[in-house]
PDB file of C-alpha atoms in Angstrom:
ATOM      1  CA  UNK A   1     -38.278  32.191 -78.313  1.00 58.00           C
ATOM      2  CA  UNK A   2     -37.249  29.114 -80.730  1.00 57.00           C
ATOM      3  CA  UNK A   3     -40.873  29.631 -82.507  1.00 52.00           C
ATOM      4  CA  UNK A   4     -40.737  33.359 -82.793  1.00 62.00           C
ATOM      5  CA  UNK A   5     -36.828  33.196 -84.116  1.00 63.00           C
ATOM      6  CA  UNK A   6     -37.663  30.571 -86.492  1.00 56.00           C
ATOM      7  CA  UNK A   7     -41.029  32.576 -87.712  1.00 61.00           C
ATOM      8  CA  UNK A   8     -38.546  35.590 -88.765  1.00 67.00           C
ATOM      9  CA  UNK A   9     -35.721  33.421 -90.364  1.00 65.00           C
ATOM     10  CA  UNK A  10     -38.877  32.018 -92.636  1.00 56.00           C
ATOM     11  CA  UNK A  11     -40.223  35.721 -93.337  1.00 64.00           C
ATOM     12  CA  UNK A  12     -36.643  36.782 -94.357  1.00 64.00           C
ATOM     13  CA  UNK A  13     -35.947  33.598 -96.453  1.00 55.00           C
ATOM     14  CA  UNK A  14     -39.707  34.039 -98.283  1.00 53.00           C
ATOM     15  CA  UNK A  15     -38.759  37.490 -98.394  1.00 57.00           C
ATOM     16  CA  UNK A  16     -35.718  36.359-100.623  1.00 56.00           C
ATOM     17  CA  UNK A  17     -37.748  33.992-102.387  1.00 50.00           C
ATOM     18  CA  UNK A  18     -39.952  36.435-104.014  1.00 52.00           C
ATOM     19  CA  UNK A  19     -36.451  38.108-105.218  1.00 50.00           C
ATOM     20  CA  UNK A  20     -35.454  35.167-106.932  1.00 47.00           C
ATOM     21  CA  UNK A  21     -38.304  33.924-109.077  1.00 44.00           C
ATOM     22  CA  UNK A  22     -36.017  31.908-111.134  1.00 48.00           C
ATOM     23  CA  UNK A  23     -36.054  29.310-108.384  1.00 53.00           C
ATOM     24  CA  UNK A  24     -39.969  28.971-107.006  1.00 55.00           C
ATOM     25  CA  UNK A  25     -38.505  25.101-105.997  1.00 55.00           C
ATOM     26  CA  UNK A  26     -36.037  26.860-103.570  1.00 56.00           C
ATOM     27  CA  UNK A  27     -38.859  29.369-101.739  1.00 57.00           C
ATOM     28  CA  UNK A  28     -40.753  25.732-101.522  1.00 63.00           C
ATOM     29  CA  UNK A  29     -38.431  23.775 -99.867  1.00 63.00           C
ATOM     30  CA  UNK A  30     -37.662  26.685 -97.378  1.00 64.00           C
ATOM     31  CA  UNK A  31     -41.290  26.414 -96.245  1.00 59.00           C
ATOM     32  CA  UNK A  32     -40.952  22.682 -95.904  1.00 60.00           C
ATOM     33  CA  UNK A  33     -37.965  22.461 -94.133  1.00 62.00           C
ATOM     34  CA  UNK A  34     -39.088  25.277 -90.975  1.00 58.00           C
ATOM     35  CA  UNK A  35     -42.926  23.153 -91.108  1.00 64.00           C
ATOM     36  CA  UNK A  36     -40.937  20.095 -90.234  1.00 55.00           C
ATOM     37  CA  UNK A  37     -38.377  21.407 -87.367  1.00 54.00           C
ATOM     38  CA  UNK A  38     -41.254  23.655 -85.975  1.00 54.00           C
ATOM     39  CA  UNK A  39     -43.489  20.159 -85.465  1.00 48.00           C
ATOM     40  CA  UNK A  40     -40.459  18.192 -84.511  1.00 52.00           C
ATOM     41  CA  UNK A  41     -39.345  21.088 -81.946  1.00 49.00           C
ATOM     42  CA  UNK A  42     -43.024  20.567 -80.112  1.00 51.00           C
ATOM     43  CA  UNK A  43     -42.881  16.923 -80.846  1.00 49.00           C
ATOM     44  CA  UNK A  44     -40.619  13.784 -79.418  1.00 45.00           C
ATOM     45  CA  UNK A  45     -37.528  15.931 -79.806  1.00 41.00           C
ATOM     46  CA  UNK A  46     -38.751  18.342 -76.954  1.00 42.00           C
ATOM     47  CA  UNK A  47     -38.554  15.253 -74.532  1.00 44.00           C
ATOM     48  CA  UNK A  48     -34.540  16.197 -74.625  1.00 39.00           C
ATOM     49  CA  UNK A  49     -35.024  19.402 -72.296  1.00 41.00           C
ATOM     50  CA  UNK A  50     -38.550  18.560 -70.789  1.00 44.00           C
ATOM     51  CA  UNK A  51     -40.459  21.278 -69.017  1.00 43.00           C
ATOM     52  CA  UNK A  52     -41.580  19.126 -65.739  1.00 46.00           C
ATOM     53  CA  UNK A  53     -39.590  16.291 -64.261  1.00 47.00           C
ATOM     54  CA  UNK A  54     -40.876  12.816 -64.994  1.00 47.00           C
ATOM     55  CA  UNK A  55     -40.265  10.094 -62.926  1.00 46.00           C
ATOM     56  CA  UNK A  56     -40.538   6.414 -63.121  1.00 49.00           C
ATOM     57  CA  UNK A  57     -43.884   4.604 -62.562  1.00 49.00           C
ATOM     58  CA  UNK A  58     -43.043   2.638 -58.887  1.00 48.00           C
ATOM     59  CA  UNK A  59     -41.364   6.063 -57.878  1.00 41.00           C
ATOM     60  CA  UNK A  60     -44.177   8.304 -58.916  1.00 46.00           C
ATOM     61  CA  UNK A  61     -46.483   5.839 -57.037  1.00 46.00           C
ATOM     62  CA  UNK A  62     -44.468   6.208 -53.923  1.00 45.00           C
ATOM     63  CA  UNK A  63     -44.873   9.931 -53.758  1.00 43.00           C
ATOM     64  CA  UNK A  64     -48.219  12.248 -52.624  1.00 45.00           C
ATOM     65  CA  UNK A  65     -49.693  15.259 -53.012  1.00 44.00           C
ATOM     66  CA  UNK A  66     -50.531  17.678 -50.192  1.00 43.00           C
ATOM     67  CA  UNK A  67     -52.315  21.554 -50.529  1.00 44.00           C
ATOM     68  CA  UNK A  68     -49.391  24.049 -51.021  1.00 42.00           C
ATOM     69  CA  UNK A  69     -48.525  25.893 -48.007  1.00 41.00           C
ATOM     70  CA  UNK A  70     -48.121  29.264 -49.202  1.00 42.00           C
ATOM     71  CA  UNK A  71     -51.355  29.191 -51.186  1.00 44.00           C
ATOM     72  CA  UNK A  72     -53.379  26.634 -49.843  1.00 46.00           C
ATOM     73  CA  UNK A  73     -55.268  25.470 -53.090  1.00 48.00           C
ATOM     74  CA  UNK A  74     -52.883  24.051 -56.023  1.00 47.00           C
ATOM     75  CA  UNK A  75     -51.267  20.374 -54.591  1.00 46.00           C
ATOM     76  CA  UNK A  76     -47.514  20.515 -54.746  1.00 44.00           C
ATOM     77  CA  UNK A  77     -45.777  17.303 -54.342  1.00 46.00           C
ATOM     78  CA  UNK A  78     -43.739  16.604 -51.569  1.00 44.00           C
ATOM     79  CA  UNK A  79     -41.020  14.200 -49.722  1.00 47.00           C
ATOM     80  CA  UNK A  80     -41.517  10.049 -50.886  1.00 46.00           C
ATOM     81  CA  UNK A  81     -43.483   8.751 -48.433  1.00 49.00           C
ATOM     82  CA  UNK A  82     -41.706   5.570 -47.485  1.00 50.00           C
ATOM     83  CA  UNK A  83     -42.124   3.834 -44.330  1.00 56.00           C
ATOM     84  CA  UNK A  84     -39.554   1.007 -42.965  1.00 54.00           C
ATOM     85  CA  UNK A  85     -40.816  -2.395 -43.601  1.00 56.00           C
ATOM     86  CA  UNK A  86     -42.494  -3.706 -40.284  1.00 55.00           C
ATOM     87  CA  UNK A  87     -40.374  -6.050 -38.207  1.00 50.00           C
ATOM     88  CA  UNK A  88     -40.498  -9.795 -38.749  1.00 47.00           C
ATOM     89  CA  UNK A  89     -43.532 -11.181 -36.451  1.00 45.00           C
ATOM     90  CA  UNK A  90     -41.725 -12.678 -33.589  1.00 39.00           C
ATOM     91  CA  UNK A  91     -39.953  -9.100 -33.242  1.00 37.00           C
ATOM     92  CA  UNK A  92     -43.213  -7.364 -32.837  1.00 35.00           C
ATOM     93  CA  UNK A  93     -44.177  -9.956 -30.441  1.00 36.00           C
ATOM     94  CA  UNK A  94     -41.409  -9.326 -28.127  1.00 37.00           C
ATOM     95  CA  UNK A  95     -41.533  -5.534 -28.649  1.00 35.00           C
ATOM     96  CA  UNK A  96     -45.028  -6.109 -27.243  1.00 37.00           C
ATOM     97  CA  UNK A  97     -43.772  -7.823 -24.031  1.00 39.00           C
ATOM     98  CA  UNK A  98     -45.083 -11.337 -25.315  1.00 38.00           C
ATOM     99  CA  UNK A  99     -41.606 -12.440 -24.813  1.00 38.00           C
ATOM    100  CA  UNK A 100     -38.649 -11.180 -23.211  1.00 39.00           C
ATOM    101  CA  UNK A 101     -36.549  -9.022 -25.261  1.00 39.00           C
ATOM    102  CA  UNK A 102     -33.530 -10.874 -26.934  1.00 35.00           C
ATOM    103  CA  UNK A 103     -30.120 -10.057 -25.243  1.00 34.00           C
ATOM    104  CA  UNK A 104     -26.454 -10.102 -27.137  1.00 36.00           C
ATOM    105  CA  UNK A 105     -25.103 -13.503 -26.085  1.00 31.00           C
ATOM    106  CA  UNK A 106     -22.558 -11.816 -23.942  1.00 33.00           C
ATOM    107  CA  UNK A 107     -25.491  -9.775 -21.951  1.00 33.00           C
ATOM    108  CA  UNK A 108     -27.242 -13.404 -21.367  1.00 36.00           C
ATOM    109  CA  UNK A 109     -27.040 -14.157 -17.638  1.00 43.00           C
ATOM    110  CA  UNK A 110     -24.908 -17.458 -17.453  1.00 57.00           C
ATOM    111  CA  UNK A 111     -25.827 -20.738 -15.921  1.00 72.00           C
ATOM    112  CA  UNK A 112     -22.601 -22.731 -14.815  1.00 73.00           C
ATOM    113  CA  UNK A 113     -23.611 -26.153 -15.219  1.00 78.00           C
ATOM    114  CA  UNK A 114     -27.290 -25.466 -15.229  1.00 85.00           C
ATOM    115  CA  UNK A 115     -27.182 -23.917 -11.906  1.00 94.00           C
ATOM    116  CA  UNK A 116     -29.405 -20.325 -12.111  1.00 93.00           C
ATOM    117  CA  UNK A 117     -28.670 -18.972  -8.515  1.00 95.00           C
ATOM    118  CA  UNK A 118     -25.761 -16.556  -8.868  1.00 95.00           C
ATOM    119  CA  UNK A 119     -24.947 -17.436  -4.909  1.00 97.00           C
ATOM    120  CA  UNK A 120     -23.903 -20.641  -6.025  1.00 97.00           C
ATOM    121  CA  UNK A 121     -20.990 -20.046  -7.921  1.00 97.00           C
ATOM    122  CA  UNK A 122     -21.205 -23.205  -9.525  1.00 97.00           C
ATOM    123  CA  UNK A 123     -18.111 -24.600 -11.844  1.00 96.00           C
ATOM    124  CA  UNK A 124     -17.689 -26.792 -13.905  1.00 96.00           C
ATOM    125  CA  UNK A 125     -14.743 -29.212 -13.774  1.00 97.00           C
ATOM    126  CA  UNK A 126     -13.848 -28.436 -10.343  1.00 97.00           C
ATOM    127  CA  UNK A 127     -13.445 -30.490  -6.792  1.00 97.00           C
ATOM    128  CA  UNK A 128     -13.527 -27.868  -3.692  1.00 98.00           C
ATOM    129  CA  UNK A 129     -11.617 -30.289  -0.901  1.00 95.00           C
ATOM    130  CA  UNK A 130     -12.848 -27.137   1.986  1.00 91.00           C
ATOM    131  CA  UNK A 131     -11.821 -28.625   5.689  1.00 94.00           C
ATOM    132  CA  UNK A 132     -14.777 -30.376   6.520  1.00 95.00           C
ATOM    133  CA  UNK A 133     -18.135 -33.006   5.093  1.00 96.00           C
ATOM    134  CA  UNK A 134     -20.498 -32.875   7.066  1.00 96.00           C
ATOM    135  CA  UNK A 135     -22.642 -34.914   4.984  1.00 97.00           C
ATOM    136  CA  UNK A 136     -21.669 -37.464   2.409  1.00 96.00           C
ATOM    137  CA  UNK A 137     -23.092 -38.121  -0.861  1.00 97.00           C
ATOM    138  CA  UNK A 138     -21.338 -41.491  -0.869  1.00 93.00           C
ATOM    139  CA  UNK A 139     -23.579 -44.900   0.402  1.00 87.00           C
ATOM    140  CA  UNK A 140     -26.750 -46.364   0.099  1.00 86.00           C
ATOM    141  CA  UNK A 141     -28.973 -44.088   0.253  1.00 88.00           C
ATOM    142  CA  UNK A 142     -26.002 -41.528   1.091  1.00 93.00           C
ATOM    143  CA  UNK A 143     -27.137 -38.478  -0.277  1.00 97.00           C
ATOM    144  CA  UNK A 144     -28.250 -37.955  -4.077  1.00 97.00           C
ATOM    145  CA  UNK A 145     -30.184 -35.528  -5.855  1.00 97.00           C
ATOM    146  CA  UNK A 146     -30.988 -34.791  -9.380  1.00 95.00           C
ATOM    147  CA  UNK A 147     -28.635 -32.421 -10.171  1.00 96.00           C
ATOM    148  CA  UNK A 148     -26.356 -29.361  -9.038  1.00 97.00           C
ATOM    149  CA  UNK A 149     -28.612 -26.647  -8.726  1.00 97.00           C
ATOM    150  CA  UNK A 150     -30.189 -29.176  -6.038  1.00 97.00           C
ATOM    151  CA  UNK A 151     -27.333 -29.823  -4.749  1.00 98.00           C
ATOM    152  CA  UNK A 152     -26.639 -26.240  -4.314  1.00 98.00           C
ATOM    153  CA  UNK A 153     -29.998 -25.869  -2.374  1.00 98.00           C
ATOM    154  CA  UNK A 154     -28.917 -28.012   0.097  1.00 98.00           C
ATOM    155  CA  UNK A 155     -26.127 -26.885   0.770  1.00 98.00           C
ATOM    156  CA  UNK A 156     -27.953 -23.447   1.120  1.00 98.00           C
ATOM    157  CA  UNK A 157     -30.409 -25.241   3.202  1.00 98.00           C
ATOM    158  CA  UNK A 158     -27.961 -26.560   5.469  1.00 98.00           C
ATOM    159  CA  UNK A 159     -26.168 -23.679   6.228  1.00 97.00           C
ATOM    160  CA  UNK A 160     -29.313 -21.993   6.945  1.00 97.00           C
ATOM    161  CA  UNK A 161     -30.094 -24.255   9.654  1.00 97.00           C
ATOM    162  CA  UNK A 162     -27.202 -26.200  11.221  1.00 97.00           C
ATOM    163  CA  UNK A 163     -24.338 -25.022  12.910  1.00 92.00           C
ATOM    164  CA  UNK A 164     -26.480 -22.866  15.188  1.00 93.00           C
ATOM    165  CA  UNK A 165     -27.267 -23.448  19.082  1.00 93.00           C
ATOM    166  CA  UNK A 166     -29.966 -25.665  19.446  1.00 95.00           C
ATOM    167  CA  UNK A 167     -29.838 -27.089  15.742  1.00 96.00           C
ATOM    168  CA  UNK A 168     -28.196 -30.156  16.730  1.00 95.00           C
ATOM    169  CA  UNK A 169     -31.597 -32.485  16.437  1.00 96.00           C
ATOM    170  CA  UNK A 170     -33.169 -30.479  14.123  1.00 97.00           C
ATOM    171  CA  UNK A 171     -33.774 -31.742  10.247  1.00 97.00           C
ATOM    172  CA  UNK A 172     -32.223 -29.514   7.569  1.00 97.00           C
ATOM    173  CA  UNK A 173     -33.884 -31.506   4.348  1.00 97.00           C
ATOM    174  CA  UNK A 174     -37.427 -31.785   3.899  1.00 95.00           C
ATOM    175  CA  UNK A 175     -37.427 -35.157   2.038  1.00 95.00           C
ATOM    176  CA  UNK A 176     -35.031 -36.907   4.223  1.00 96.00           C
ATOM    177  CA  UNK A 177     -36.234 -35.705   7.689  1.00 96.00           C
ATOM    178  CA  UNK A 178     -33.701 -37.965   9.430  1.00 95.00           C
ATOM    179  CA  UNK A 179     -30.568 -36.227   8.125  1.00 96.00           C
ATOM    180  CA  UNK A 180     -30.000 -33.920  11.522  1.00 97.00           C
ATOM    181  CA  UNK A 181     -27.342 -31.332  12.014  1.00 97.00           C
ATOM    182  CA  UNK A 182     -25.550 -32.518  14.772  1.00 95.00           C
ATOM    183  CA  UNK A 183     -22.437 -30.508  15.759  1.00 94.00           C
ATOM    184  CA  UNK A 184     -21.514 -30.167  12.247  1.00 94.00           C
ATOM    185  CA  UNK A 185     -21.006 -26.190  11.102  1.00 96.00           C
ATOM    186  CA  UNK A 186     -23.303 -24.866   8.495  1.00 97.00           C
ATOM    187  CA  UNK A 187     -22.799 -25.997   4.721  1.00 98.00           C
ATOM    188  CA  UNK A 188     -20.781 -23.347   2.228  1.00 98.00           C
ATOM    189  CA  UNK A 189     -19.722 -25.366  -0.318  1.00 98.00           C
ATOM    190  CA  UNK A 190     -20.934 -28.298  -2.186  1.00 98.00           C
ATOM    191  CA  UNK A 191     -19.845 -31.010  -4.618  1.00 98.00           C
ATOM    192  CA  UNK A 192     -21.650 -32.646  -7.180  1.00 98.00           C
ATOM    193  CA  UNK A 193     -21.064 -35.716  -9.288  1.00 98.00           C
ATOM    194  CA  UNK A 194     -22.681 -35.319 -12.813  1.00 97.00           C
ATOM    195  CA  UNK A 195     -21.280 -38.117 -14.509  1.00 96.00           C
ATOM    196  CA  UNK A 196     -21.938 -42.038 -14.430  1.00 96.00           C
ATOM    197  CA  UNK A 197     -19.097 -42.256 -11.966  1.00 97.00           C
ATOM    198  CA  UNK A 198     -16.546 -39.784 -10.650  1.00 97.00           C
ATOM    199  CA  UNK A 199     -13.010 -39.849 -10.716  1.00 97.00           C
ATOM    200  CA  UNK A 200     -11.367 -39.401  -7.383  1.00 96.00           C
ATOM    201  CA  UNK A 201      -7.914 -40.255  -5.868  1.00 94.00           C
ATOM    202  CA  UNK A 202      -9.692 -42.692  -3.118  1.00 92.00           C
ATOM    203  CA  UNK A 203     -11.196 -46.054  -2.373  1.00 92.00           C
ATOM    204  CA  UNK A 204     -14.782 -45.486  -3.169  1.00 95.00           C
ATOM    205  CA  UNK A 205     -16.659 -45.741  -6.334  1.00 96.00           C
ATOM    206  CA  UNK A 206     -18.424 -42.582  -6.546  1.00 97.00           C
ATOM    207  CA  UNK A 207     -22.009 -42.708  -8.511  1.00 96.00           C
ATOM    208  CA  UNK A 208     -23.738 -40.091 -10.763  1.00 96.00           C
ATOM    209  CA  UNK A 209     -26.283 -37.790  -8.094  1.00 97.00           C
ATOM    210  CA  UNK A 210     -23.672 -37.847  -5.126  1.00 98.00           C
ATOM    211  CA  UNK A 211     -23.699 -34.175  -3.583  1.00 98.00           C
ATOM    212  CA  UNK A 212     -21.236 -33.744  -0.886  1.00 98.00           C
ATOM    213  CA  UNK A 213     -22.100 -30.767   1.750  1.00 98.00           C
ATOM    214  CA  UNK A 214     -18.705 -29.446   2.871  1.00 98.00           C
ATOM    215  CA  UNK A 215     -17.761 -26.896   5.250  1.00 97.00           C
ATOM    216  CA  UNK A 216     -14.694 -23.996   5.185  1.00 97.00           C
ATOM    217  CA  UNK A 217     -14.331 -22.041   8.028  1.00 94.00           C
ATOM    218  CA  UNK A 218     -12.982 -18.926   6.645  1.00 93.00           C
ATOM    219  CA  UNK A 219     -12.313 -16.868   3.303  1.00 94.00           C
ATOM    220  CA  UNK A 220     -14.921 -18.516   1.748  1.00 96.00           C
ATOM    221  CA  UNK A 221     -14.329 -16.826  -1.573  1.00 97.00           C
ATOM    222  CA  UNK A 222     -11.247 -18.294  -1.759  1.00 98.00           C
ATOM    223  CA  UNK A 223     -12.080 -22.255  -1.792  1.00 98.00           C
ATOM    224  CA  UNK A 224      -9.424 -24.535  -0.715  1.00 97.00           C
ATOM    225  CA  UNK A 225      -8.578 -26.569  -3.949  1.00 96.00           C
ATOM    226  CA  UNK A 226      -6.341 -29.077  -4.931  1.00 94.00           C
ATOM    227  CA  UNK A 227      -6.299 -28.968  -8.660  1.00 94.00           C
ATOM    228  CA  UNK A 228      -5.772 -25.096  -7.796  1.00 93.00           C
ATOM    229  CA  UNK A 229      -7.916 -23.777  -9.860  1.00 94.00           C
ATOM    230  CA  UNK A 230      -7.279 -26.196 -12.927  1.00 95.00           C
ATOM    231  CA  UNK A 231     -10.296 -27.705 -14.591  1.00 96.00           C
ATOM    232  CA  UNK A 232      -7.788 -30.815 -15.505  1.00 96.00           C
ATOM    233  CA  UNK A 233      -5.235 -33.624 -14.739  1.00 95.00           C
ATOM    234  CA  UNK A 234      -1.699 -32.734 -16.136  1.00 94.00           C
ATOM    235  CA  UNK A 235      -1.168 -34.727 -19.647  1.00 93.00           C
ATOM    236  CA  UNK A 236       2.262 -35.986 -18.069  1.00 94.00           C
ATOM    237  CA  UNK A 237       0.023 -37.768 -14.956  1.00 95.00           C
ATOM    238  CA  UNK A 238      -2.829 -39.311 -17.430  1.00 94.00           C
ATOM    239  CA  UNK A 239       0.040 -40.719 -19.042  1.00 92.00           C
ATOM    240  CA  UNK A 240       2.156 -41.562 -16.004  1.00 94.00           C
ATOM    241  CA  UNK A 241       2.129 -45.335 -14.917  1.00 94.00           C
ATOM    242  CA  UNK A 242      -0.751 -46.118 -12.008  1.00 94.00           C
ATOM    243  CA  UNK A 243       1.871 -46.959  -9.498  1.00 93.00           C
ATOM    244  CA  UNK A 244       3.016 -43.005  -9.542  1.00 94.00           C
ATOM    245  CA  UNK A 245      -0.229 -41.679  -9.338  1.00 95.00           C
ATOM    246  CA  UNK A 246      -0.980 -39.600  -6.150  1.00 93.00           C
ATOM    247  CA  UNK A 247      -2.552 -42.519  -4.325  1.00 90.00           C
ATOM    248  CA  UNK A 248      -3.147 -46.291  -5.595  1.00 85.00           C
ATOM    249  CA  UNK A 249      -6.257 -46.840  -7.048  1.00 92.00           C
ATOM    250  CA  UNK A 250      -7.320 -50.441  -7.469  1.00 93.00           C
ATOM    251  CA  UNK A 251      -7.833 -51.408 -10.862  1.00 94.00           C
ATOM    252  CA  UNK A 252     -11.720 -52.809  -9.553  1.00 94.00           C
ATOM    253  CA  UNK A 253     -12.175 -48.812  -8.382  1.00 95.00           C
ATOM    254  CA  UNK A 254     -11.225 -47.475 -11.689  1.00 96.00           C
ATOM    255  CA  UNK A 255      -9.982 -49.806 -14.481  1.00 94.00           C
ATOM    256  CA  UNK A 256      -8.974 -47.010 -16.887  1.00 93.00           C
ATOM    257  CA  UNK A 257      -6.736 -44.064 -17.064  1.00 94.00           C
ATOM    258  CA  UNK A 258      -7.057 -40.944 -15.246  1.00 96.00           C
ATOM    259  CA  UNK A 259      -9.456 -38.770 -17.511  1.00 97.00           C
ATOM    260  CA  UNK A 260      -8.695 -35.274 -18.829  1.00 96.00           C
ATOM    261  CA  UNK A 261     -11.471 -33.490 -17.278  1.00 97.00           C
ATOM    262  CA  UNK A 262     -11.817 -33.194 -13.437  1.00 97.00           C
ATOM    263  CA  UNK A 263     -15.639 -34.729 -13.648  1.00 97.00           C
ATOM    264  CA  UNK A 264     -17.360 -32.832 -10.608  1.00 98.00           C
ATOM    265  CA  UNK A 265     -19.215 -29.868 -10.687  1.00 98.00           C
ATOM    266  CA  UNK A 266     -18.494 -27.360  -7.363  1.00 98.00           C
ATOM    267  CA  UNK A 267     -19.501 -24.055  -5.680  1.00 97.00           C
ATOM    268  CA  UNK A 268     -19.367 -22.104  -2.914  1.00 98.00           C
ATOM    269  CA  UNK A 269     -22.022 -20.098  -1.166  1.00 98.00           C
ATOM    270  CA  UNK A 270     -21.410 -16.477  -1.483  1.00 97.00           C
ATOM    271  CA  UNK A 271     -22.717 -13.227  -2.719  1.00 97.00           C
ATOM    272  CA  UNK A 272     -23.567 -13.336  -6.185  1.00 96.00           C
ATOM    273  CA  UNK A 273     -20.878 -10.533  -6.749  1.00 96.00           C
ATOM    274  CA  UNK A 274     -18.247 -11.820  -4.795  1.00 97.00           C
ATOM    275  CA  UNK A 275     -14.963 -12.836  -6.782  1.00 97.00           C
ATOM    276  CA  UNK A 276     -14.154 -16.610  -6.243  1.00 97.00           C
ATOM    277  CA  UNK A 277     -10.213 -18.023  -6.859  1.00 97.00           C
ATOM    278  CA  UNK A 278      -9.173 -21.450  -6.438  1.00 96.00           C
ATOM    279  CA  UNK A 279      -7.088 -21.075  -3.043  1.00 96.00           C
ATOM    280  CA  UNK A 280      -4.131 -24.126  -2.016  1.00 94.00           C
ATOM    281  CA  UNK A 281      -5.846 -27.162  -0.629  1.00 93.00           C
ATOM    282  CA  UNK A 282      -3.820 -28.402   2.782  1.00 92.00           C
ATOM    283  CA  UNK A 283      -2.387 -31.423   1.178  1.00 92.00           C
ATOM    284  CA  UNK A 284      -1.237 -30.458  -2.434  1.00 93.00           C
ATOM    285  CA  UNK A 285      -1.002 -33.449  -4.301  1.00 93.00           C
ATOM    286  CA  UNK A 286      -0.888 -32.419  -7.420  1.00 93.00           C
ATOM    287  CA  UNK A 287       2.409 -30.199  -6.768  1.00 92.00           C
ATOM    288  CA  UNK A 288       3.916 -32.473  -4.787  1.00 93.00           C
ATOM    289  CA  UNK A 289       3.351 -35.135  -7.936  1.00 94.00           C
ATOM    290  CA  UNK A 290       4.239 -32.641 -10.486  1.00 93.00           C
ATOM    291  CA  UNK A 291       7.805 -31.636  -7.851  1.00 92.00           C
ATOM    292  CA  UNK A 292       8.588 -35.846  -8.120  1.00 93.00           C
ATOM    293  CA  UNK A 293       8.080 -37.280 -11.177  1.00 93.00           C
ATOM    294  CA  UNK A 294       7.252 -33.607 -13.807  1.00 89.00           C
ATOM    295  CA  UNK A 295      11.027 -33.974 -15.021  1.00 88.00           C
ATOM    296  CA  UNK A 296      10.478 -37.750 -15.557  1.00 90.00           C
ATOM    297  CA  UNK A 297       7.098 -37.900 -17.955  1.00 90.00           C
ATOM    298  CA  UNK A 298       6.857 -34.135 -18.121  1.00 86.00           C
ATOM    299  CA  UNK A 299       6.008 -30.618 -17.063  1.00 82.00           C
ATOM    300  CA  UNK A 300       2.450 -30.706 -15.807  1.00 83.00           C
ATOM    301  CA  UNK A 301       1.761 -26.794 -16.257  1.00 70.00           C
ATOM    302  CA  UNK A 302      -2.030 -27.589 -16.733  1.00 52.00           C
TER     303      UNK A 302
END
């Protein structure tokens, strides 16, 4: 070892000493010299190759001490010992079912317009024309609810009832018990008006809460529309001067411009998984405006 290497340098060096008694001083400074590194060599200096690791004091505190496996007795230490810090509280309450798990925003179930029931197939910015209304949401009372997904209801609640033999006295509507079916078919799609008033190409001024029960006789899933599947007026039209717009609209009807948006909110009743696309209304206003006068204040593409 270092000790027992340095122990027979000093004997051979003393050794020499003794030869050379002309210099005691140099036999004395030998034996000072070895004292020194031999103290230093156990001392601070050892730190340089130590003999057990050392570790720092919030690592050491993270570690513990189990009996050895192979002898049972002497503790050996083992793997840190850290845990994951524990979720934030309103995780743990949801992992506990006190609230429903959060979703990705695109896994969120969507709600057109506010409307929940996927058999709706409520959208926004859209005016299904279908063939038929059997009830009106335009008068006094006409027919207004509170919003779409009501509006939706009754149109369920319709269908469900009219257009059946025998329904033609029989009350569809629990609050209004005198709106009967007569010979009108079954409901399948419905109109809402969302807005303060409605812009329509007609005479009427139609008020916020006006839901309009209309009827298509077949392919259902494909609504007859005719903005045709756009949610608004061409730019070249809202710009157009009134007496080129599809029909006249008296100034007392509508004082102001046509507005971007179409302003009603529509559905169909289907499947919740069927596919619904915009189909050609019978009179298709919009192309035959966008044929006449596109060239003159512009292409009307949307």
């Amino acid at each position: 070892t270092m000790y027992d290497e340095a122990m027979q340098r000093l004997d051979a060096l003393a050794l020499s000493a003794k030869k050379s008694v002309r210099r005691p001083w140099l036999a004395f400074l030998i034996c000072v010299f070895f004292i020194v590194f031999i103290v230093a060599a156990r001392g601070p200096a050892s730190q340089v190759w130590p003999s057990k690791p050392h570790y720092h004091p919030e690592v050491a505190t993270m570690l513990t001490t189990v009996p050895s496996i192979t002898t049972g007795n002497a503790p050996t230490r083992v793997q840190l010992n850290h845990q994951p810090p524990p979720p934030p509280p309103i995780m743990v309450a949801r992992t506990k079912g006190c609230l429903p798990p959060l979703l990705p925003s695109i896994m969120q179930p969507s709600m057109p317009a506010g409307v929940s029931d996927a058999t709706c197939h409520a959208r926004l910015n859209t005016d299904y024309m279908g063939e038929r209304a059997p009830v009106w949401g335009l008068g006094n009372p006409g027919f207004h609810l509170r919003d779409a997904g009501e509006c939706c209801a009754a149109c369920q609640a319709h269908g469900s009832v009219c257009g059946k033999p025998g329904s033609q006295h029989k009350s569809w509507w629990p609050s209004r018990p005198e709106l009967k079916c007569g010979s009108n078919p079954g409901c399948n799609i419905w109109v809402f008006c969302p807005e303060e008033q409605c812009f329509a190409f007609d005479i009427h001024v139609h008020k916020r809460g006006e839901c309009w029960l209309k009827q298509q006789s077949k392919n259902i899933t494909r609504p007859k529309d005719p903005h045709e599947g756009h949610t608004t007026f061409p730019l070249s039209m809202r710009r157009s001067p009134r007496s080129t717009w599809p029909w006249a609209i008296d100034k007392s009807i509508w004082p102001g411009e046509i507005p971007e948006s179409v302003p009603w909110i529509s559905g169909v009743i289907a499947r919740a998984e069927a596919n619904i696309v915009s189909a050609p209304a019978d009179d298709r206003w919009r192309k035959r405006w966008c044929d006449k006068y596109g060239s003159t204040y512009g292409a009307c593409d949307t």
